[in-house]
Amino acid sequence: MTDDTAAPRHETGSDETGATWHEDQPIDERGSNRSQRPGSAAFLEFVTSGWAPRPPSQVTRGAAADFTAARRSALSAMFRGRRLVVPAGTFKVRSNDTDYRFRPHSAFAHLTGLGVEQEPDAVLVLHPVADGAGDDGSSHHAVLYMRPLAGRDTSEFFSDSRYGEFWVGARPTLEDLETLTGIATAHLDDLRDAVAKDVGEGGVQVLVVPDVDPGVEAVIEEIRRQEAERESRTDRDEHLVEALSELRLVKDAYEVEQMRLAVATTIEGFEKVVRALPAAQAHARGERVVEGTFVGHARQEGNAVGYETIAASGEHATTLHWIDNDGQVRAGELLLLDAGVEVDSLYTADITRTLPVDGTFTDVQRRVYQAVLDAADAAFAAAVPGARFRDVHAAAMEVIAARLDEWGLLPVTAAESLLPDNQHHRRWMVHGTSHHLGIDVHDCAQARAELYLDGVLEPGMVFTIEPGLYFKSDDLRVPEEYRGIGVRIEDDVLITQDGNENLSAALPREPDAVEAWMAGLLGR
Ligand code: GLY
Ligand code: MN
Ligand code: MN
């Protein structure tokens, strides 16, 4: 299906070489060559009339609204007197005239509570007002500029394939979005003048989240030319990006609830994958059976997967981001499944289990698995309030280095390997042990190192613990029995007042428990 704009007729000619060419039909109009939509007055009158009145709106205040108000207030306190522009973003082209499904930018989702496909092209602006005179006693008044549902008397209604009701369904009205978010709304057409207000000599400074919506950014750049202020706009915008990332380091109660939902839904997906293992083994591209099972579950029960699923069997498990998923799944091998459901609010889980395809670990698989599990348990023990984020990784690495030393794989002692100038053990685990988790799978990525890697753990932080060991089949530094084995165990942890909670603890991780769980699901 395509936007059906009638194409004008044009002349065809040829040049002296015999090549044919077409006069007067610009290349960018040619996508409509296949369309034959009528443009007659009779059609226009007929298609825009005869529709029943819309039913009363069913929209109610969203569960996130009180929480997002507090988040906006916290941001307001950091940027008093400045105008903050946070775009949702626009569509991304997949190919030609086909877009990817829309997903709002994570900072926009965090500040508005909007999730699945809400709301392309919208822009949240925090307008500075006198201290205490803003929303909830803050120093800003928030307005959500959006493109509201068009009337049925407009051509957008039936002819606009990106926004029209005939094409994508009825989008929200200004009133609906205001009710849902608790944020004042205005038409997108009002954005430019609202952002430009009081900008100029000694006036309001405007900050925008860059690289989200090129159209909005161009408008802001044009407005900012009026500013006398010479402070680098890039620095200012980066300050906003950093603040928005750091605002998400500690999750509020709504976010923790959404993370619990994402984790529970992901665990159901892992169960479905285990039930699909016989089918996967019977298929030439069994990894696709695994991926398809999980992705189908994610679409049925949530919004999508929070990142591309890694369904890596055998040697493929040693490729950290194996997402081709086109290999066989064979009895006797391990299947590494790294997958997460993103729920409708856009929060995602990020869980890995490494499972024996036929339900039973071999001795050497179990030995490697247990080493990784011991490293994960050491990391859990270190993940307590007051510790530093980097301590969690250090705890896991002590165990990894010790096991590799025991197996005779290190050319130095474990203690020597752990020295910053050595790190031999990292040959077999080149990735980090943890990352923050939330609306983005790698959440808070623009936070300063002093708050992230060197940051002190606080209740409400959610991150992964995901040590692994990966022995490639052509690794001449390990005995043959280890070659082709890749193991990662990844759980999602919430820091609590007195320690932590493994949010994904319901998914078995001890080897005996994994085998028993698989046997139950496979009816053995
Ligand atoms: N699945 C990506 C990661 O674990 O970070
Ligand atoms: Mn992860
Ligand atoms: Mn992962």
Coordinates of C-alpha atoms and ligand atoms in Angstrom, one line a residue:
M1 CA 0.0 0.0 0.0
T2 CA 1.2 3.5 -0.6
D3 CA 0.1 7.1 -0.3
D4 CA -2.1 7.5 -3.3
T5 CA -1.3 10.9 -4.8
A6 CA -2.3 11.1 -8.4
A7 CA 0.7 11.4 -10.7
P8 CA 0.8 13.9 -13.5
R9 CA 1.4 12.7 -17.1
H10 CA 4.8 13.6 -18.6
E11 CA 6.6 13.4 -21.9
T12 CA 9.2 10.8 -22.7
G13 CA 12.1 11.5 -25.0
S14 CA 15.5 10.2 -25.9
D15 CA 18.9 11.8 -26.4
E16 CA 21.5 11.2 -29.2
T17 CA 22.9 8.1 -27.5
G18 CA 19.5 6.5 -27.6
A19 CA 19.0 6.6 -23.8
T20 CA 15.4 7.4 -22.8
W21 CA 14.5 10.1 -20.3
H22 CA 11.4 11.6 -18.9
E23 CA 10.7 15.3 -19.0
D24 CA 9.2 17.3 -16.1
Q25 CA 8.8 14.4 -13.6
P26 CA 11.2 15.0 -10.7
I27 CA 12.7 11.8 -9.3
D28 CA 11.2 12.4 -5.9
E29 CA 7.7 12.4 -7.3
R30 CA 8.1 9.0 -9.0
G31 CA 7.0 7.0 -6.0
S32 CA 3.5 7.9 -6.8
N33 CA 3.6 6.5 -10.4
R34 CA 1.6 3.5 -9.3
S35 CA -1.2 5.6 -7.8
Q36 CA -4.6 6.4 -9.3
R37 CA -6.4 8.2 -6.5
P38 CA -9.3 10.3 -7.8
G39 CA -9.0 14.0 -7.2
S40 CA -12.5 15.0 -8.3
A41 CA -14.6 17.3 -6.2
A42 CA -17.3 14.6 -6.2
F43 CA -14.8 12.1 -4.6
L44 CA -13.6 14.7 -2.0
E45 CA -17.1 15.5 -0.9
F46 CA -18.1 11.9 -0.7
V47 CA -15.0 10.6 1.1
T48 CA -15.0 13.3 3.8
S49 CA -18.7 13.0 4.7
G50 CA -21.1 10.5 6.0
W51 CA -19.2 9.5 9.1
A52 CA -20.8 8.9 12.5
P53 CA -19.8 11.3 15.3
R54 CA -16.7 10.0 17.3
P55 CA -17.6 8.3 20.5
P56 CA -16.7 10.1 23.8
S57 CA -13.1 9.7 24.7
Q58 CA -12.2 6.8 27.0
V59 CA -8.7 8.2 27.8
T60 CA -7.9 8.5 31.5
R61 CA -4.8 9.7 33.4
G62 CA -1.9 7.4 32.9
A63 CA -0.3 5.5 35.8
A64 CA 3.0 7.2 35.1
A65 CA 1.7 10.8 35.2
D66 CA 2.5 11.6 38.9
F67 CA 5.9 10.1 38.5
T68 CA 6.8 12.0 35.3
A69 CA 5.7 15.2 37.0
A70 CA 8.3 14.6 39.7
R71 CA 11.0 13.8 37.1
R72 CA 10.2 17.1 35.3
S73 CA 10.4 19.0 38.6
A74 CA 13.9 17.5 39.2
L75 CA 15.0 18.5 35.8
S76 CA 13.6 22.0 36.3
A77 CA 15.7 22.5 39.4
M78 CA 18.8 21.9 37.3
F79 CA 18.0 24.3 34.5
R80 CA 16.4 27.3 36.1
G81 CA 15.7 30.1 33.6
R82 CA 16.5 27.9 30.5
R83 CA 14.0 26.6 28.0
L84 CA 14.4 22.8 27.5
V85 CA 13.3 21.1 24.3
V86 CA 12.9 17.3 24.3
P87 CA 11.7 15.9 21.0
A88 CA 10.0 12.5 20.7
G89 CA 11.7 12.1 17.3
T90 CA 10.2 11.3 13.9
F91 CA 9.9 8.2 11.7
K92 CA 13.0 6.5 10.5
V93 CA 13.0 5.2 7.0
R94 CA 13.6 1.4 6.7
S95 CA 13.7 1.4 2.9
N96 CA 12.3 3.7 0.2
D97 CA 9.0 4.9 1.5
T98 CA 8.6 2.3 4.3
D99 CA 9.3 3.4 7.9
Y100 CA 10.3 1.4 11.0
R101 CA 7.6 1.3 13.6
F102 CA 7.9 4.5 15.6
R103 CA 9.6 4.4 19.0
P104 CA 9.9 7.6 21.0
H105 CA 13.2 8.8 22.2
S106 CA 13.9 7.4 25.7
A107 CA 14.3 10.9 27.4
F108 CA 11.0 11.9 25.9
A109 CA 9.3 8.7 27.1
H110 CA 10.8 9.2 30.6
L111 CA 9.6 12.7 31.0
T112 CA 6.1 12.2 29.5
G113 CA 5.3 8.5 30.3
L114 CA 4.4 8.0 26.7
G115 CA 5.3 4.6 25.3
V116 CA 4.3 2.4 22.4
E117 CA 4.3 4.5 19.1
Q118 CA 3.5 7.7 21.1
E119 CA 3.8 10.3 19.7
P120 CA 5.7 10.8 16.4
D121 CA 6.9 14.4 15.9
A122 CA 5.7 15.5 19.4
V123 CA 8.0 17.8 21.3
L124 CA 8.1 18.4 25.1
V125 CA 9.1 21.9 26.0
L126 CA 9.8 23.0 29.6
H127 CA 9.3 26.8 29.5
P128 CA 11.1 28.7 32.2
V129 CA 8.9 30.7 34.6
A130 CA 9.6 32.5 37.9
D131 CA 10.9 30.3 40.7
G132 CA 8.0 28.4 42.3
A133 CA 5.5 29.6 39.7
G134 CA 5.8 26.5 37.5
D135 CA 4.1 23.1 37.5
D136 CA 4.0 21.6 41.0
G137 CA 5.9 24.6 42.4
S138 CA 8.8 24.1 40.0
S139 CA 10.5 26.7 37.8
H140 CA 9.1 25.5 34.5
H141 CA 5.8 25.0 32.8
A142 CA 5.7 22.0 30.6
V143 CA 3.9 21.9 27.2
L144 CA 3.6 19.0 24.9
Y145 CA 3.4 20.1 21.3
M146 CA 1.9 17.5 19.0
R147 CA 0.1 16.9 15.8
P148 CA -3.5 16.2 16.9
L149 CA -6.0 13.9 15.2
A150 CA -7.2 15.6 12.0
G151 CA -10.9 16.1 11.2
R152 CA -12.6 13.9 8.7
D153 CA -13.1 16.9 6.6
T154 CA -9.4 17.2 5.8
S155 CA -7.4 15.5 3.1
E156 CA -5.0 14.2 5.9
F157 CA -7.9 12.0 7.1
F158 CA -7.8 9.8 4.0
S159 CA -4.7 10.7 2.0
D160 CA -1.8 10.9 4.5
S161 CA -0.1 7.5 4.8
R162 CA 2.0 8.5 7.8
Y163 CA -0.6 10.4 9.9
G164 CA -4.0 9.9 8.3
E165 CA -6.8 8.0 10.1
F166 CA -7.5 5.9 7.0
W167 CA -3.8 4.7 7.1
V168 CA -2.7 4.5 10.7
G169 CA -5.9 4.8 12.7
A170 CA -7.2 7.6 14.8
R171 CA -4.4 9.4 16.7
P172 CA -5.0 11.3 20.0
T173 CA -6.5 14.7 20.3
L174 CA -4.9 17.5 22.2
E175 CA -7.4 16.8 25.0
D176 CA -6.7 13.0 25.1
L177 CA -2.9 13.5 25.3
E178 CA -3.3 16.1 28.1
T179 CA -5.6 13.8 30.1
L180 CA -3.2 10.8 29.6
T181 CA 0.0 12.6 30.5
G182 CA -1.1 15.4 32.8
I183 CA 0.9 17.8 30.7
A184 CA -0.6 20.8 28.9
T185 CA -0.8 20.3 25.2
A186 CA -0.6 22.6 22.2
H187 CA -0.6 22.2 18.4
L188 CA 2.8 21.5 16.8
D189 CA 2.2 24.5 14.6
D190 CA 2.6 26.7 17.7
L191 CA 6.1 25.2 18.6
R192 CA 8.3 27.7 16.7
D193 CA 6.8 30.8 18.2
A194 CA 6.6 29.4 21.7
V195 CA 10.3 28.4 21.6
A196 CA 11.4 31.7 20.1
K197 CA 9.6 33.7 22.9
D198 CA 11.9 36.0 24.8
V199 CA 15.0 34.7 23.0
G200 CA 17.5 37.4 22.2
E201 CA 19.8 39.9 23.8
G202 CA 20.0 38.9 27.5
G203 CA 17.0 36.6 27.0
V204 CA 16.1 33.0 27.5
Q205 CA 18.6 30.4 26.4
V206 CA 17.3 27.4 24.6
L207 CA 18.7 23.8 25.0
V208 CA 17.6 20.9 22.8
V209 CA 18.3 17.2 22.9
P210 CA 20.3 16.8 19.7
D211 CA 20.2 14.1 17.1
V212 CA 16.6 13.1 17.7
D213 CA 14.5 15.2 15.3
P214 CA 16.4 17.1 12.5
G215 CA 13.4 19.2 11.7
V216 CA 13.0 20.5 15.3
E217 CA 16.8 21.0 15.6
A218 CA 16.8 23.2 12.4
V219 CA 14.0 25.3 13.9
I220 CA 15.9 25.7 17.2
E221 CA 19.2 26.6 15.4
E222 CA 17.4 29.3 13.5
I223 CA 15.9 30.7 16.7
R224 CA 19.3 30.5 18.5
R225 CA 20.9 32.8 16.0
Q226 CA 19.1 35.6 17.7
E227 CA 20.8 34.9 21.0
A228 CA 23.7 37.2 22.1
E229 CA 25.0 34.5 24.4
R230 CA 28.2 33.0 23.0
E231 CA 28.4 29.9 25.2
S232 CA 28.8 26.9 23.0
R233 CA 25.4 25.5 22.1
T234 CA 26.9 22.1 21.8
D235 CA 28.1 22.3 25.4
R236 CA 24.7 23.4 26.6
D237 CA 22.9 20.6 24.7
E238 CA 25.4 18.0 26.0
H239 CA 24.7 19.2 29.5
L240 CA 21.0 18.6 29.0
V241 CA 21.7 15.1 27.5
E242 CA 23.9 14.3 30.5
A243 CA 21.3 15.5 33.0
L244 CA 18.5 13.5 31.3
S245 CA 20.7 10.3 31.4
E246 CA 21.6 10.8 35.1
L247 CA 18.0 11.5 36.0
R248 CA 17.4 7.8 35.2
L249 CA 20.1 6.3 37.4
V250 CA 17.7 5.8 40.3
K251 CA 14.4 4.3 39.3
D252 CA 11.1 5.4 41.0
A253 CA 8.4 3.0 42.1
Y254 CA 6.6 3.1 38.8
E255 CA 9.8 2.2 36.9
V256 CA 10.6 -0.6 39.3
E257 CA 7.1 -2.0 38.8
Q258 CA 7.6 -1.8 35.0
M259 CA 11.0 -3.5 35.3
R260 CA 9.3 -6.3 37.3
L261 CA 6.7 -6.7 34.5
A262 CA 9.4 -6.7 31.8
V263 CA 11.4 -9.4 33.7
A264 CA 8.3 -11.6 34.3
T265 CA 7.3 -11.4 30.7
T266 CA 10.8 -12.2 29.6
I267 CA 10.9 -15.3 31.8
E268 CA 7.7 -16.5 30.1
G269 CA 9.5 -16.1 26.8
F270 CA 12.4 -18.3 28.0
E271 CA 9.9 -21.0 29.0
K272 CA 8.4 -20.9 25.5
V273 CA 11.9 -21.2 24.0
V274 CA 12.6 -24.3 26.1
R275 CA 9.3 -25.9 24.9
A276 CA 10.4 -25.0 21.3
L277 CA 13.8 -26.7 21.6
P278 CA 12.7 -30.0 19.9
A279 CA 11.4 -28.0 17.0
A280 CA 14.6 -26.0 16.9
Q281 CA 16.7 -29.1 16.7
A282 CA 14.6 -30.4 13.8
H283 CA 15.1 -27.2 11.8
A284 CA 18.1 -26.4 9.6
R285 CA 18.1 -22.9 11.1
G286 CA 17.2 -23.8 14.6
E287 CA 18.5 -20.6 16.1
R288 CA 15.8 -18.8 14.1
V289 CA 13.2 -21.0 15.7
V290 CA 14.5 -19.9 19.1
E291 CA 14.6 -16.2 18.0
G292 CA 11.2 -16.4 16.4
T293 CA 9.6 -18.0 19.4
F294 CA 11.0 -15.3 21.7
V295 CA 10.2 -12.3 19.4
G296 CA 6.7 -13.6 18.8
H297 CA 6.2 -13.8 22.5
A298 CA 7.5 -10.3 23.0
R299 CA 5.2 -8.8 20.4
Q300 CA 2.2 -10.7 21.8
E301 CA 2.8 -9.8 25.5
G302 CA 4.8 -6.6 25.3
N303 CA 5.8 -4.0 22.7
A304 CA 8.8 -5.7 21.2
V305 CA 12.2 -7.1 22.1
G306 CA 14.3 -4.4 23.9
Y307 CA 17.3 -5.3 21.7
E308 CA 18.0 -7.9 19.0
T309 CA 17.8 -11.4 20.4
I310 CA 21.0 -13.4 20.7
A311 CA 20.2 -17.0 20.0
A312 CA 23.6 -18.6 19.8
S313 CA 24.1 -22.3 19.8
G314 CA 27.5 -24.1 20.2
E315 CA 30.5 -22.1 19.0
H316 CA 28.2 -19.1 18.1
A317 CA 27.9 -18.5 21.8
T318 CA 31.5 -17.3 21.8
T319 CA 30.5 -14.4 19.5
L320 CA 29.2 -11.9 22.0
H321 CA 26.6 -10.2 19.9
W322 CA 25.6 -13.1 17.7
I323 CA 22.3 -11.9 16.1
D324 CA 22.5 -13.7 12.7
N325 CA 20.8 -16.6 14.5
D326 CA 21.0 -18.7 11.4
G327 CA 22.8 -21.7 12.8
Q328 CA 21.7 -25.2 13.8
V329 CA 20.8 -26.1 17.4
R330 CA 22.3 -29.5 18.2
A331 CA 21.9 -31.9 21.1
G332 CA 25.1 -31.9 23.2
E333 CA 25.7 -28.2 22.6
L334 CA 24.9 -25.2 24.8
L335 CA 22.4 -22.6 23.7
L336 CA 23.1 -19.1 24.9
L337 CA 19.9 -17.1 24.8
D338 CA 20.3 -13.3 25.6
A339 CA 16.8 -11.8 25.3
G340 CA 14.5 -9.2 26.8
V341 CA 10.9 -8.2 26.4
E342 CA 10.3 -4.4 26.2
V343 CA 6.9 -3.8 27.7
D344 CA 4.5 -1.1 26.5
S345 CA 6.0 1.6 28.7
L346 CA 9.3 0.8 26.9
Y347 CA 11.1 -0.6 30.0
T348 CA 13.1 -3.7 29.0
A349 CA 14.6 -6.7 30.7
D350 CA 18.0 -8.1 29.6
I351 CA 18.5 -11.7 30.7
T352 CA 20.8 -14.5 29.5
R353 CA 20.7 -18.1 30.2
T354 CA 23.0 -20.8 28.8
L355 CA 21.1 -24.0 28.4
P356 CA 22.1 -27.5 27.5
V357 CA 20.1 -28.2 24.3
D358 CA 19.3 -31.7 25.3
G359 CA 18.6 -30.8 28.9
T360 CA 21.8 -32.1 30.5
F361 CA 25.1 -30.4 31.0
T362 CA 28.3 -32.4 30.1
D363 CA 31.0 -32.3 32.8
V364 CA 33.1 -29.7 31.1
Q365 CA 30.1 -27.5 30.3
R366 CA 29.0 -27.7 33.9
R367 CA 32.6 -26.8 35.0
V368 CA 32.6 -23.7 32.9
Y369 CA 29.0 -22.8 33.8
Q370 CA 29.7 -23.1 37.5
A371 CA 32.7 -20.8 37.2
V372 CA 30.5 -18.1 35.6
L373 CA 27.8 -18.7 38.2
D374 CA 30.3 -18.3 41.0
A375 CA 31.5 -15.0 39.4
A376 CA 27.9 -13.8 39.2
D377 CA 27.3 -14.7 42.8
A378 CA 30.4 -12.8 43.9
A379 CA 29.1 -9.8 41.9
F380 CA 25.7 -10.0 43.6
A381 CA 27.5 -10.1 47.0
A382 CA 29.3 -6.8 46.1
A383 CA 26.2 -5.1 44.7
V384 CA 25.1 -3.3 47.9
P385 CA 24.3 0.3 48.7
G386 CA 27.4 2.3 49.4
A387 CA 29.6 0.1 47.2
R388 CA 30.8 1.5 43.9
F389 CA 29.5 0.3 40.5
R390 CA 33.1 -0.8 39.5
D391 CA 33.3 -3.0 42.6
V392 CA 30.7 -5.3 41.2
H393 CA 32.8 -6.0 38.1
A394 CA 36.0 -6.4 40.2
A395 CA 34.3 -9.1 42.4
A396 CA 33.3 -11.1 39.3
M397 CA 36.8 -10.8 37.8
E398 CA 38.4 -12.2 40.9
V399 CA 36.5 -15.4 40.5
I400 CA 37.0 -15.6 36.8
A401 CA 40.8 -15.1 37.2
A402 CA 40.9 -17.6 40.0
R403 CA 39.1 -20.4 38.0
L404 CA 41.2 -19.8 34.8
D405 CA 44.3 -20.0 37.0
E406 CA 43.0 -23.3 38.6
W407 CA 42.5 -24.7 35.1
G408 CA 46.1 -23.7 34.1
L409 CA 45.0 -21.3 31.4
L410 CA 46.8 -18.1 32.7
P411 CA 50.5 -17.5 31.9
V412 CA 50.7 -15.6 35.3
T413 CA 49.0 -16.1 38.7
A414 CA 45.4 -14.9 39.2
A415 CA 46.7 -12.1 41.4
E416 CA 49.1 -10.9 38.7
S417 CA 46.5 -11.2 36.0
L418 CA 44.2 -8.9 38.0
L419 CA 46.7 -6.1 38.0
P420 CA 45.6 -3.3 35.8
D421 CA 48.7 -3.6 33.6
N422 CA 48.0 -7.3 33.0
Q423 CA 44.4 -8.5 32.7
H424 CA 45.2 -11.8 30.9
H425 CA 42.0 -13.3 32.1
R426 CA 40.0 -10.8 30.0
R427 CA 40.9 -12.7 26.9
W428 CA 38.0 -15.0 27.8
M429 CA 35.6 -12.2 28.9
V430 CA 36.2 -9.0 27.0
H431 CA 32.9 -7.3 28.0
G432 CA 32.0 -5.6 31.2
T433 CA 30.0 -7.3 34.0
S434 CA 27.2 -4.7 34.4
H435 CA 25.3 -1.9 32.8
H436 CA 22.4 0.2 34.0
L437 CA 19.0 -1.0 32.6
G438 CA 15.7 0.7 32.1
I439 CA 14.0 2.4 29.1
D440 CA 17.2 1.7 27.2
V441 CA 18.9 -1.7 27.5
H442 CA 22.1 0.2 28.1
D443 CA 20.4 2.9 30.2
C444 CA 22.0 6.1 31.4
A445 CA 24.7 5.8 28.9
Q446 CA 25.5 9.5 28.8
A447 CA 25.9 9.8 32.6
R448 CA 29.3 11.1 33.9
A449 CA 31.8 8.4 34.9
E450 CA 31.8 9.7 38.4
L451 CA 28.1 8.8 38.7
Y452 CA 28.3 5.6 36.6
L453 CA 31.5 3.5 36.7
D454 CA 32.8 5.3 39.8
G455 CA 29.3 6.0 41.1
V456 CA 28.1 4.8 44.5
L457 CA 25.3 2.3 44.4
E458 CA 21.9 3.6 45.8
P459 CA 18.6 1.9 46.4
G460 CA 16.5 2.1 43.3
M461 CA 19.3 1.5 40.8
V462 CA 18.7 -1.4 38.4
F463 CA 21.5 -3.0 36.4
T464 CA 22.6 -6.3 35.0
I465 CA 25.1 -8.8 36.4
E466 CA 26.4 -10.7 33.4
P467 CA 29.7 -12.4 33.6
G468 CA 30.7 -15.0 31.0
L469 CA 33.5 -17.2 29.6
Y470 CA 34.0 -17.7 25.9
F471 CA 36.4 -20.3 24.5
K472 CA 36.5 -20.1 20.7
S473 CA 37.0 -23.3 18.7
D474 CA 40.3 -22.0 17.3
D475 CA 41.7 -20.8 20.7
L476 CA 45.0 -22.6 21.0
R477 CA 45.5 -21.3 24.5
V478 CA 42.8 -23.6 25.9
P479 CA 42.7 -27.4 26.0
E480 CA 40.5 -28.9 23.3
E481 CA 37.7 -29.9 25.7
Y482 CA 37.0 -26.2 26.4
R483 CA 36.9 -25.1 22.7
G484 CA 33.6 -24.0 21.3
I485 CA 32.0 -23.4 24.7
G486 CA 30.5 -20.0 25.5
V487 CA 28.6 -19.3 28.7
R488 CA 27.0 -16.1 30.0
I489 CA 24.6 -15.8 32.9
E490 CA 22.8 -12.5 33.0
D491 CA 20.4 -11.3 35.7
D492 CA 18.7 -8.0 36.4
V493 CA 19.4 -6.6 39.9
L494 CA 17.6 -3.9 41.9
I495 CA 19.6 -2.2 44.7
T496 CA 17.5 -2.2 47.9
Q497 CA 18.0 -0.4 51.3
D498 CA 20.0 -3.3 52.7
G499 CA 21.4 -5.1 49.7
N500 CA 19.9 -6.2 46.4
E501 CA 17.1 -8.2 44.9
N502 CA 17.7 -10.4 41.9
L503 CA 14.6 -9.4 39.8
S504 CA 15.2 -12.4 37.5
A505 CA 15.7 -15.0 40.3
A506 CA 12.5 -16.8 39.2
L507 CA 14.5 -18.1 36.2
P508 CA 16.6 -21.0 37.4
R509 CA 20.4 -20.4 37.3
E510 CA 22.0 -23.2 39.3
P511 CA 22.9 -26.0 36.9
D512 CA 20.8 -28.7 38.7
A513 CA 17.8 -26.3 38.8
V514 CA 18.2 -25.5 35.1
E515 CA 18.1 -29.2 34.2
A516 CA 15.1 -29.8 36.4
W517 CA 13.3 -26.7 35.0
M518 CA 14.0 -27.8 31.4
A519 CA 12.8 -31.4 32.2
G520 CA 9.6 -30.1 33.6
L521 CA 8.9 -27.9 30.5
L522 CA 9.8 -30.7 28.1
G523 CA 7.6 -33.2 29.9
R524 CA 10.4 -35.5 30.9
Ligands
GLY1 N1 22.1 -8.0 25.4 C1 23.1 -7.0 25.4 C2 23.7 -6.9 26.7 O1 23.6 -7.9 27.5 O2 24.2 -6.0 27.1
MN2 MN 23.3 -6.8 29.3
MN3 MN 22.0 -9.2 27.5

